[in-house]
Tab-separated table of C-alpha atoms in Angstrom:
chain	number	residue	atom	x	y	z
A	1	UNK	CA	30.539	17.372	-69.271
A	2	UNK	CA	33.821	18.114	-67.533
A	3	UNK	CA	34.424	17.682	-63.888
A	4	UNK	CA	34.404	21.455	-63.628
A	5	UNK	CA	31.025	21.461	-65.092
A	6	UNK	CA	29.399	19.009	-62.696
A	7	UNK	CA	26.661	20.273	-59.966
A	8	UNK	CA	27.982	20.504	-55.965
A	9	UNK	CA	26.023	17.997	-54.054
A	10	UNK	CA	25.382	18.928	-50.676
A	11	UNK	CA	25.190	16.129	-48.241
A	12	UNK	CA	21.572	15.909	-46.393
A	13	UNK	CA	21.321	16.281	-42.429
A	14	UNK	CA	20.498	13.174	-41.024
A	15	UNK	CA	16.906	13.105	-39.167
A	16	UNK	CA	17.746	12.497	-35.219
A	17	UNK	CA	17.065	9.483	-34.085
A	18	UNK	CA	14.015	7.994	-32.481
A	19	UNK	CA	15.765	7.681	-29.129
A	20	UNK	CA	16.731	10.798	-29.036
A	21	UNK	CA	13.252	12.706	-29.103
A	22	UNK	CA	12.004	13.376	-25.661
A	23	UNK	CA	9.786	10.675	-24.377
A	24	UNK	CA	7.134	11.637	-22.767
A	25	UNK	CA	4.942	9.500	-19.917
A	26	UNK	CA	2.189	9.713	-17.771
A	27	UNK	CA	2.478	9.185	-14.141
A	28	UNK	CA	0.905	9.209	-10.964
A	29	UNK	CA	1.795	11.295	-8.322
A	30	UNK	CA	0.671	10.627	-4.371
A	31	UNK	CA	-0.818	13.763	-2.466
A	32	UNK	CA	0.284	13.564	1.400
A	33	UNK	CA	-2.877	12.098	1.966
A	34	UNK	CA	-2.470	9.528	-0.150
A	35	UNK	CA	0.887	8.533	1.210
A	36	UNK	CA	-0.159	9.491	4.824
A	37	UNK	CA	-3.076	6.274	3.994
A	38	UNK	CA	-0.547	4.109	2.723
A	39	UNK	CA	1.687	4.066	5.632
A	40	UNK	CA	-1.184	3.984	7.974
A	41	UNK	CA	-2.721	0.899	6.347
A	42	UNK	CA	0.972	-0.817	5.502
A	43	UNK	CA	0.859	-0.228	9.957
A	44	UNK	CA	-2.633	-1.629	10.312
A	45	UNK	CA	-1.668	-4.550	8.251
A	46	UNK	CA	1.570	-5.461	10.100
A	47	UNK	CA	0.075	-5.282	13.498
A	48	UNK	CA	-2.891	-7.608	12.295
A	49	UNK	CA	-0.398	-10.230	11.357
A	50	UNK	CA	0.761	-10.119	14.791
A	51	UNK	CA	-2.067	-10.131	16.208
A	52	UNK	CA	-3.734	-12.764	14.028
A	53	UNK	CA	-0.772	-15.060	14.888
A	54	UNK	CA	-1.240	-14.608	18.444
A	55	UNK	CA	-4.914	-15.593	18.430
A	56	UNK	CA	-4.754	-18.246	15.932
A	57	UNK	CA	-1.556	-20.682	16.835
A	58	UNK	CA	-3.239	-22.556	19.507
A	59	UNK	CA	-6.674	-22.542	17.159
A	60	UNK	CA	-4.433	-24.275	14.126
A	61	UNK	CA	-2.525	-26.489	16.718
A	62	UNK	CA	-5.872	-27.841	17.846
A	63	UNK	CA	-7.215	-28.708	14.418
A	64	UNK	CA	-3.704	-30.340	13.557
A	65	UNK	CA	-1.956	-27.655	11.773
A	66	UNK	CA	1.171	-26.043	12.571
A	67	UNK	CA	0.931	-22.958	14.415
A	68	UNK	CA	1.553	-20.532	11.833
A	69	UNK	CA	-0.698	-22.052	9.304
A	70	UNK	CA	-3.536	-18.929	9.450
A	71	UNK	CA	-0.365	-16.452	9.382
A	72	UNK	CA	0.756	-18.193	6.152
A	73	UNK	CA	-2.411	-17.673	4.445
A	74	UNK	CA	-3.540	-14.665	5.491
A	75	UNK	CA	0.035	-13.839	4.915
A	76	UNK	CA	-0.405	-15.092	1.137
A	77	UNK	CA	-3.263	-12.951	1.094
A	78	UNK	CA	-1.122	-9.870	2.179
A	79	UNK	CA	0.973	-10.275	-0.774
A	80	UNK	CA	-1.953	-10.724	-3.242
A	81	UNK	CA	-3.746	-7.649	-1.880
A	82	UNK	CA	-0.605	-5.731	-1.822
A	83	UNK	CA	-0.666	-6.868	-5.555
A	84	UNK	CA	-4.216	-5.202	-6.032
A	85	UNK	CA	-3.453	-2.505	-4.135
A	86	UNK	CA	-0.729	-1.261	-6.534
A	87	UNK	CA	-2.893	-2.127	-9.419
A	88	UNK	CA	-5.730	0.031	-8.205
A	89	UNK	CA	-3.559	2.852	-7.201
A	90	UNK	CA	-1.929	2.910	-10.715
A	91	UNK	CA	-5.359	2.579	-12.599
A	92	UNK	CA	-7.248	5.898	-13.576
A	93	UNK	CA	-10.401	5.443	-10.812
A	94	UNK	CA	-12.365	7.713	-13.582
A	95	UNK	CA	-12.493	3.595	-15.022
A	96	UNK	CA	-14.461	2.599	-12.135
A	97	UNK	CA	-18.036	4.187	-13.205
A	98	UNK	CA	-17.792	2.324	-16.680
A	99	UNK	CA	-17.677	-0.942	-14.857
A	100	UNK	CA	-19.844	0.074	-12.323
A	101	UNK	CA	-22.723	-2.467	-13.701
A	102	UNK	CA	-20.661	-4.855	-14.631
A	103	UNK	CA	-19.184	-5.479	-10.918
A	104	UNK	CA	-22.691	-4.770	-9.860
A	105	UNK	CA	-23.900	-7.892	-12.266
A	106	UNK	CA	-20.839	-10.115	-10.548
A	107	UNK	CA	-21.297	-9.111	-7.270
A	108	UNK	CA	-25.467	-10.532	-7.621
A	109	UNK	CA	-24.646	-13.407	-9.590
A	110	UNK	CA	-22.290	-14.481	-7.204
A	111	UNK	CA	-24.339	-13.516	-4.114
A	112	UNK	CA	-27.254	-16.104	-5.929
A	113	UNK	CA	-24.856	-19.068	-6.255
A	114	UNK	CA	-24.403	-18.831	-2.493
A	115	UNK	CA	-28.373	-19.829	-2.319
A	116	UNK	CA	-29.000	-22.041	-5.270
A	117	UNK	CA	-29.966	-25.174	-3.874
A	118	UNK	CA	-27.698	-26.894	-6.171
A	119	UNK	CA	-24.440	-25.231	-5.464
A	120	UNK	CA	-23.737	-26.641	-2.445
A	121	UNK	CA	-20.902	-28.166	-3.274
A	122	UNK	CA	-19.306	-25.294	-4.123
A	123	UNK	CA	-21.042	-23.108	-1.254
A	124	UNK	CA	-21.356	-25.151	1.759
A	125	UNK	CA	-23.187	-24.692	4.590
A	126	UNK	CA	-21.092	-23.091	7.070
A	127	UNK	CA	-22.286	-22.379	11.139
A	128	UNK	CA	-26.036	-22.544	9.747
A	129	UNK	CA	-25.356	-20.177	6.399
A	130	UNK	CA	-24.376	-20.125	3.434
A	131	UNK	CA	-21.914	-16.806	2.995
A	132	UNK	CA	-19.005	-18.349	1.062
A	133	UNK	CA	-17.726	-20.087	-2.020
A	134	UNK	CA	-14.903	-22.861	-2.274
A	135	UNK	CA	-15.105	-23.684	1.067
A	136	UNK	CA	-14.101	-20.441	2.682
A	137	UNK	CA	-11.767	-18.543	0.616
A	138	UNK	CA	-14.267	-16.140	-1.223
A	139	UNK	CA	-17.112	-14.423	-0.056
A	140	UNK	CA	-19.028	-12.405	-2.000
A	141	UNK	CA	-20.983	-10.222	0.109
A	142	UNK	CA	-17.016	-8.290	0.251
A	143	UNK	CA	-17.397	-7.437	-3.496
A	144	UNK	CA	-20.504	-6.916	-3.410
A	145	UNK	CA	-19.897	-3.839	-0.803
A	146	UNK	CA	-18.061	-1.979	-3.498
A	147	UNK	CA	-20.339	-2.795	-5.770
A	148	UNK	CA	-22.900	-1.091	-3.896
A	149	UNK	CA	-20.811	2.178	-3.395
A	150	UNK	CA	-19.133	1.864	-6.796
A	151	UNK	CA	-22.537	1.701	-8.319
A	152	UNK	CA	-24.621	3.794	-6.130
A	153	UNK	CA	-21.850	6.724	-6.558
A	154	UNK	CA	-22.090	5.867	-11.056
A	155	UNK	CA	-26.311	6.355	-10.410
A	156	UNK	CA	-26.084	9.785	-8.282
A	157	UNK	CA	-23.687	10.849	-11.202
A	158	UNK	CA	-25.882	10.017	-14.024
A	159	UNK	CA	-29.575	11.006	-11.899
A	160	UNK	CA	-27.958	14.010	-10.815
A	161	UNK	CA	-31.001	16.635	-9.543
A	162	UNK	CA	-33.210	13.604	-10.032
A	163	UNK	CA	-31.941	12.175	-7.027
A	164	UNK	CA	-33.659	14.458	-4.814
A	165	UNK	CA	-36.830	12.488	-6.507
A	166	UNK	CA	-38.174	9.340	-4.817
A	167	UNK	CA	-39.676	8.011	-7.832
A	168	UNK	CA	-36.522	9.284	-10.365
A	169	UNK	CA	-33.549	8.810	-7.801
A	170	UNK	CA	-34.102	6.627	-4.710
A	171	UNK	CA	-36.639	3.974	-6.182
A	172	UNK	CA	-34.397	2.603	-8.852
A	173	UNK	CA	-31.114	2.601	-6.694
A	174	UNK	CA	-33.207	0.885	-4.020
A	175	UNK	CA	-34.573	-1.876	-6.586
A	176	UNK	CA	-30.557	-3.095	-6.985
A	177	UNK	CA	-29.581	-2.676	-4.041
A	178	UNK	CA	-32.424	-4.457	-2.513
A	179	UNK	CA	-31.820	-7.508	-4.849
A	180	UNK	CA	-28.522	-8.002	-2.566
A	181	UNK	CA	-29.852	-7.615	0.262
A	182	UNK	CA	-32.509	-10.197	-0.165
A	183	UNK	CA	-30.112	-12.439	-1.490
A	184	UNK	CA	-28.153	-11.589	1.532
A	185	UNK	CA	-31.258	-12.477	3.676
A	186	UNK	CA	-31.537	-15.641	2.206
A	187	UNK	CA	-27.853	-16.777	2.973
A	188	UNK	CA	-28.770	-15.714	5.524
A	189	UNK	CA	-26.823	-13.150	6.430
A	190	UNK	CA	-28.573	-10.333	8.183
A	191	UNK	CA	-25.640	-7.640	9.168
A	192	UNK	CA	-24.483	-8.104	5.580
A	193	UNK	CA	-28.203	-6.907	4.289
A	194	UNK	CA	-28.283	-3.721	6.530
A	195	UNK	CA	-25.150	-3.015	5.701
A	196	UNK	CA	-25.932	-2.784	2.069
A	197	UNK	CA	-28.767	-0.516	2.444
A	198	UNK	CA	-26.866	1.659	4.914
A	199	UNK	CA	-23.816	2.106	2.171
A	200	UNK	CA	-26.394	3.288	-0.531
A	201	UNK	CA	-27.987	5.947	1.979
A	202	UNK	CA	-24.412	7.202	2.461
A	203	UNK	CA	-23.691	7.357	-0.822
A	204	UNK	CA	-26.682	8.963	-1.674
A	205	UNK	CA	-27.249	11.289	0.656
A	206	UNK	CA	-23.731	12.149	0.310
A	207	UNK	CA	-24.359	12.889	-3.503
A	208	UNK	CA	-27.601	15.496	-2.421
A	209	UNK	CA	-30.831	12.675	-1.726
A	210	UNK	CA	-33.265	13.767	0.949
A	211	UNK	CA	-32.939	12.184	4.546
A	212	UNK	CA	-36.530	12.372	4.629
A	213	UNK	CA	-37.189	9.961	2.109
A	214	UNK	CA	-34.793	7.087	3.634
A	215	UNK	CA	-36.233	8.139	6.840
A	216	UNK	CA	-40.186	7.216	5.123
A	217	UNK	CA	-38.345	4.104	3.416
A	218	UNK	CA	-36.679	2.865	7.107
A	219	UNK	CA	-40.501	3.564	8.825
A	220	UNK	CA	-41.679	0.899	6.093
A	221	UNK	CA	-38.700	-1.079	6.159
A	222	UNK	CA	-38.797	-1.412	9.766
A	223	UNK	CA	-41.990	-4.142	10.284
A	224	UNK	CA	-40.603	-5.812	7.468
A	225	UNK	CA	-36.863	-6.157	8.749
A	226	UNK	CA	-38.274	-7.289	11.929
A	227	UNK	CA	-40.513	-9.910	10.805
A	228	UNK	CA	-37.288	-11.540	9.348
A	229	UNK	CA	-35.628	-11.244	12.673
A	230	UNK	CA	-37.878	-13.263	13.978
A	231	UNK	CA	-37.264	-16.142	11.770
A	232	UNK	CA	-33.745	-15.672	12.349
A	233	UNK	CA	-33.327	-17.228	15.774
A	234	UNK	CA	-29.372	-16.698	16.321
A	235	UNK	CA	-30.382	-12.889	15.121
A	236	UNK	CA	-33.197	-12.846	18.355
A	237	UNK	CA	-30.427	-14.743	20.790
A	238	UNK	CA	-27.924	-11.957	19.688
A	239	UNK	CA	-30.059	-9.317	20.906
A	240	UNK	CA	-31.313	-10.585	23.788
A	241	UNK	CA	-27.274	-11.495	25.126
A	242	UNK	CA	-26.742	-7.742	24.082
A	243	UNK	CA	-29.168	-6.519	26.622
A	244	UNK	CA	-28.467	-9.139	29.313
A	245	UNK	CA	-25.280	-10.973	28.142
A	246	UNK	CA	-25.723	-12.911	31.685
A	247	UNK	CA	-29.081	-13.621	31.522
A	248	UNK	CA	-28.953	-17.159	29.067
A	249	UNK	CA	-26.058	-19.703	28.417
A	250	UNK	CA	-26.453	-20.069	24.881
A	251	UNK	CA	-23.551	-19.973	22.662
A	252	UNK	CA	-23.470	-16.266	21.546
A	253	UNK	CA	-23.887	-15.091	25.013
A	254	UNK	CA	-21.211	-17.294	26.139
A	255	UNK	CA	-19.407	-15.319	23.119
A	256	UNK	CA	-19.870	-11.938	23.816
A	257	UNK	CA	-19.251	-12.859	27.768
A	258	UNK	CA	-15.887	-13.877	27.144
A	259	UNK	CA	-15.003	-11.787	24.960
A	260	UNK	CA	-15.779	-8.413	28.348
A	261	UNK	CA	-13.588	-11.027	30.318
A	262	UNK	CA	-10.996	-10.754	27.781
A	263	UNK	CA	-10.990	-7.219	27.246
A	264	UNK	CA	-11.190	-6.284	31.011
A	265	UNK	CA	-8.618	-8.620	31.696
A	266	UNK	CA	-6.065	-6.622	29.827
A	267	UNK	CA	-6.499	-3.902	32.129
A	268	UNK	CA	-4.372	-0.541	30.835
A	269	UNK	CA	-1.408	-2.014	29.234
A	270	UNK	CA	-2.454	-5.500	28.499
A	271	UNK	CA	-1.164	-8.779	29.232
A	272	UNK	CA	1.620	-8.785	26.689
A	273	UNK	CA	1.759	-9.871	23.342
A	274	UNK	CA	1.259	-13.774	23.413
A	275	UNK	CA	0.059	-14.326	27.060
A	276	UNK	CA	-3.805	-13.904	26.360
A	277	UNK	CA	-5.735	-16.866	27.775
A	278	UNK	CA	-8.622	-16.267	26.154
A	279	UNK	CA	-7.260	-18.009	22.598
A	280	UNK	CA	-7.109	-21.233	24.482
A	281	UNK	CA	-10.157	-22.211	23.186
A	282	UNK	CA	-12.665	-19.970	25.714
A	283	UNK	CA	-13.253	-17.475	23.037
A	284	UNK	CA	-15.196	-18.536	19.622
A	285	UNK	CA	-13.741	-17.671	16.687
A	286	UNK	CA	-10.677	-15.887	18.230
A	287	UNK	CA	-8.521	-15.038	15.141
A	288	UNK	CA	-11.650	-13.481	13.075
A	289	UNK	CA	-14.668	-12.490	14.058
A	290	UNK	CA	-13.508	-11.218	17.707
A	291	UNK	CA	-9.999	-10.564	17.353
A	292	UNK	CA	-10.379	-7.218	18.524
A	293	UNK	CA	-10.708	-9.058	22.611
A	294	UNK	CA	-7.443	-10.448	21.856
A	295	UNK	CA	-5.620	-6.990	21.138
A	296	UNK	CA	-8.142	-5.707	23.999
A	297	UNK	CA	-6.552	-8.836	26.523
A	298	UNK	CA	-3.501	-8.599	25.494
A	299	UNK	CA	-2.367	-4.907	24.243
A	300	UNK	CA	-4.492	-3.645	26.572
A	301	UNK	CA	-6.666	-0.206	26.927
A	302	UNK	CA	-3.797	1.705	24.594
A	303	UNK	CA	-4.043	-1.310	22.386
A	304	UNK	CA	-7.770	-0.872	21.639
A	305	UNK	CA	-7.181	3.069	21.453
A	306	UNK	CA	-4.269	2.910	19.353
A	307	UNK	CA	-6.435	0.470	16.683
A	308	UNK	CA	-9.046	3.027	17.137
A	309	UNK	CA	-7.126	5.884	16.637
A	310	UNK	CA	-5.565	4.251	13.410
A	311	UNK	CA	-8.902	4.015	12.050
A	312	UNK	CA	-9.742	7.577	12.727
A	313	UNK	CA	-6.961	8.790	10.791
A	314	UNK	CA	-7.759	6.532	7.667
A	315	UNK	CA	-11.205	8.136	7.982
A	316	UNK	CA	-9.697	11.171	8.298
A	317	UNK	CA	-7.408	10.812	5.277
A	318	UNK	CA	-9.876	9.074	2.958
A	319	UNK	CA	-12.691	12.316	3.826
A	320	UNK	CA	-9.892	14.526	2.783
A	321	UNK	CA	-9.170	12.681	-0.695
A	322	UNK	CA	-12.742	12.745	-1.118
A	323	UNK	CA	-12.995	16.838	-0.674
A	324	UNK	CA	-10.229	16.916	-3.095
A	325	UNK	CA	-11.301	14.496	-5.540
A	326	UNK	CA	-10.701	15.339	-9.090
A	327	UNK	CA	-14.620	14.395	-10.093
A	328	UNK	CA	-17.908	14.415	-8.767
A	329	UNK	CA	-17.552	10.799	-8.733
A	330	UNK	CA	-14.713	9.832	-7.571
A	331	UNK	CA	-15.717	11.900	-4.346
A	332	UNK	CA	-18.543	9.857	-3.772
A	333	UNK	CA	-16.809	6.884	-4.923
A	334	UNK	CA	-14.436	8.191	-1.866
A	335	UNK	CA	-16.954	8.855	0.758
A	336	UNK	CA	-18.643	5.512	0.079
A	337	UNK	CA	-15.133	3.488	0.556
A	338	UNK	CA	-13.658	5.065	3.699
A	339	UNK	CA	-16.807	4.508	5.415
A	340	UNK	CA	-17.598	0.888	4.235
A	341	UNK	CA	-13.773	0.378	6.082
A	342	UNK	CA	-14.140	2.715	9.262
A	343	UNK	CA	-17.692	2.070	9.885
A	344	UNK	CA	-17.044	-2.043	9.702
A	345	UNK	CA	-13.756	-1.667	12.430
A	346	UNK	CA	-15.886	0.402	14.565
A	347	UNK	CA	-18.652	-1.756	14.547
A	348	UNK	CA	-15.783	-4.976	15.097
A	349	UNK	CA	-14.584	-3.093	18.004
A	350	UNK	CA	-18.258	-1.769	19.165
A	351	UNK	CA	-19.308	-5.733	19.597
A	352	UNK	CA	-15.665	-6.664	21.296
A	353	UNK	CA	-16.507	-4.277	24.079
A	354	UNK	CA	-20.003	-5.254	24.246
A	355	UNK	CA	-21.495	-1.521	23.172
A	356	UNK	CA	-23.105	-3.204	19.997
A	357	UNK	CA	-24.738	-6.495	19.467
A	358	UNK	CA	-23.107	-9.505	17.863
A	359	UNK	CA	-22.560	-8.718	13.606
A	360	UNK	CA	-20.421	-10.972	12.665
A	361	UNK	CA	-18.016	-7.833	11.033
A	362	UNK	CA	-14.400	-8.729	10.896
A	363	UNK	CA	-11.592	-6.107	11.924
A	364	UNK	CA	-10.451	-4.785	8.250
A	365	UNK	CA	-6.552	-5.234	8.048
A	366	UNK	CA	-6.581	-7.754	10.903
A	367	UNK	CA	-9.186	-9.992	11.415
A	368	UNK	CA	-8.289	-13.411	9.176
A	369	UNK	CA	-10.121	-13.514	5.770
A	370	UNK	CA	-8.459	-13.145	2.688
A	371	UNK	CA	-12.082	-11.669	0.560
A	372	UNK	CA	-12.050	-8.912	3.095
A	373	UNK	CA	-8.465	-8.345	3.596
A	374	UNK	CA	-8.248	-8.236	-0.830
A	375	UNK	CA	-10.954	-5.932	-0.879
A	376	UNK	CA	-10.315	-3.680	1.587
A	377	UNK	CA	-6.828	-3.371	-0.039
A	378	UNK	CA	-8.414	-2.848	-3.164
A	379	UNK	CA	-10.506	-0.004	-1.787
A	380	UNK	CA	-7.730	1.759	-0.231
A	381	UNK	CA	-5.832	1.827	-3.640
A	382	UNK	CA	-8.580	3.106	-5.473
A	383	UNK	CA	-8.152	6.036	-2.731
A	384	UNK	CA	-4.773	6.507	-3.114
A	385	UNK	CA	-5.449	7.079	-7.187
A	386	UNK	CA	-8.221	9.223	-6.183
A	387	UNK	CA	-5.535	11.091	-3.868
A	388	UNK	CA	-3.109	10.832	-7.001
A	389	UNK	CA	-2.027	13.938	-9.110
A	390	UNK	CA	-1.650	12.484	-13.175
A	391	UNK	CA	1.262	14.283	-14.431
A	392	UNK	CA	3.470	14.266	-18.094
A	393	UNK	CA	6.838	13.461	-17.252
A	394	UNK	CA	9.202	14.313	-20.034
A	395	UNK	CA	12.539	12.785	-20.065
A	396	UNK	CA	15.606	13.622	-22.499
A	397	UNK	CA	17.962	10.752	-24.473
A	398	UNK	CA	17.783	8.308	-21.782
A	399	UNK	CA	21.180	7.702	-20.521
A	400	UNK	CA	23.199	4.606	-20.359
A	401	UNK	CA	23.090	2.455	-16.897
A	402	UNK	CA	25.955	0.850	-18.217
A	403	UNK	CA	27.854	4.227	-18.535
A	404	UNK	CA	30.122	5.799	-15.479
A	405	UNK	CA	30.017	9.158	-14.297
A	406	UNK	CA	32.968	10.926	-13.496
């Protein structure tokens, strides 16, 4: 065959390449609300460093620490629950009501090491209970708080009309929920018990569960909660220094006593950040458990109403995620969490100024405690997802960093 004769070959386009196709992700986009949150809890958690450092340094000078050692941990914890946070708000929350039992089954078993009576070694006996593990860095009655809302919100979900049932819809919620609190009782830990029940009748009544029945439930409840009251003694001696804080000389009153001087003390404007005397080893437990009189002594009237008002907006914020939620869910999921935070700072700030009696409740965002400064973190990312738009971001050939733009 001549070279005349021979067929034309025709060269083949060349498939583009991989890198060129559009890629294509998926990402998360923050409502207002869910940025408005961020910044107001990124605000709450700056101001509680302050604060903690101002109520702690002559606590941690006493004991033979520097001054700053509670701000380094708690400020260790920051950065871990920052960590969490932007894990949370980058997770699907959808994820949440598959592992709704299996946080619930954590949350118990770890609640029943703090009462085995051979665990004390890990869970020691601290100021007559046992609430924590390692010492004091974990406490489990924290997780098991979203436990209870994560799992009480999966249960509505999957009851659905049931739940306005007592026998279909409140019985069997009440049966795992009441396994923590009993384990909470045993700790003992009484606030932490009530406080479980109370989060499941939010939960639930948010999700369409009659009042009446928790109403019949809290008529039972009632003889039995108070027969364990009285078997509590520091529970009686809190309630009797509630109604007459001047009336004994026992420790909590003594407590709750200084902690009106403290408060009153700072007057409108406080006494200025750093010059509360109350620290200085008057006030119990300044840095945690009642450092709400130390912004009250030394920020003042406006400091107290500016923490309050802080806390109103979260609430605010989180009920409007909620409303907007993309599932059934999640709003319940929602609900549960901005009330387990803003019910627990109001209650903080409720004993501070003596309108409450003594709980126990720390400050979310402030008070020292790394569990309850992790989880609360953790809850307020899951509300930023739940506040989050998913979108598909397509993007063309991406371009070169390396490359310069004229």
């Amino acid at each position: 065959m001549t070279a005349a004769a021979q067929p034309i070959r025709t060269a083949r386009p060349t498939p583009p390449r991989a890198a060129q196709m559009p890629e294509v992700r998926v990402r998360w986009r923050m409502s207002p609300e869910a940025r408005a949150l961020s910044a107001v809890t990124a605000t709450i958690v700056v101001f509680g460093l302050a604060a903690l450092f101002s109520a702690s340094a002559f606590v941690a000078t006493q004991e033979g620490h520097d001054g700053a050692y509670y701000l380094l941990r708690q400020g260790a914890g920051v950065v871990a629950g920052v960590v969490v946070f932007a894990l949370a708000a980058k997770t699907d929350a959808e994820r949440w009501e598959k592992w709704a039992w299996p946080l619930m089954g954590l949350a118990l078993l770890l609640m029943v090491i703090t009462v085995l009576p051979f665990t004390e070694s890990i869970a020691p006996r601290i100021h007559g209970s046992r609430r924590f593990l390692r010492g004091s860095s974990m406490q489990p009655s924290e997780l098991a708080k979203l436990a209870v809302v994560i799992w009480t919100a999966m249960l509505v979900i999957k009851k659905g009309p049931a739940m306005r049932r007592l026998t279909k819809g409140v019985l069997p919620a009440l049966v795992v929920v009441g396994l923590l609190t009993i384990v909470a009782l045993l700790e003992p830990d009484l606030s932490a018990g009530v406080y479980f029940m109370l989060l499941m009748a939010v939960v639930m009544f948010a999700g369409g569960a009659r009042i009446g029945h928790f109403v019949a439930l809290g008529i039972i409840g009632a003889p039995l909660l108070w027969h364990r009251m009285e078997k509590l003694q520091y529970v009686l001696l809190r309630m009797t220094s509630f109604f007459d804080p001047g009336s004994a000389t026992h420790e909590v009153s003594y407590q709750l006593r200084q902690s009106l001087i403290a408060v009153g003390s700072g007057q409108l404007f406080g006494r200025g950040f750093g010059q509360g005397h109350q620290q200085y080893g008057f006030l119990p437990f300044p840095f945690s458990d009642f450092i709400g009189s130390n912004v009250g002594e030394e920020w003042g009237f406006v400091g107290i109403a500016a923490i309050i008002a802080a806390f109103a907006v979260y609430g605010t914020l989180g009920m409007r995620i909620a409303r907007r939620a993309r599932t059934p869910f999640l709003s319940l999921v929602a609900i549960g969490l901005t009330f387990t935070v803003v019910s627990t700072a109001f209650i903080h700030l409720g004993v501070v100024i003596g309108l409450l009696p003594t709980t126990g409740l720390t400050l979310p965002f402030v008070s020292y405690g790394r569990s309850n400064l992790l989880l609360s973190l953790l809850s307020t990312g899951i509300l930023v997802n739940i506040g989050s738009v998913r979108e598909r971001v397509g993007s063309s050939v991406p371009t070169d960093p390396l490359s310069v733009v004229a």
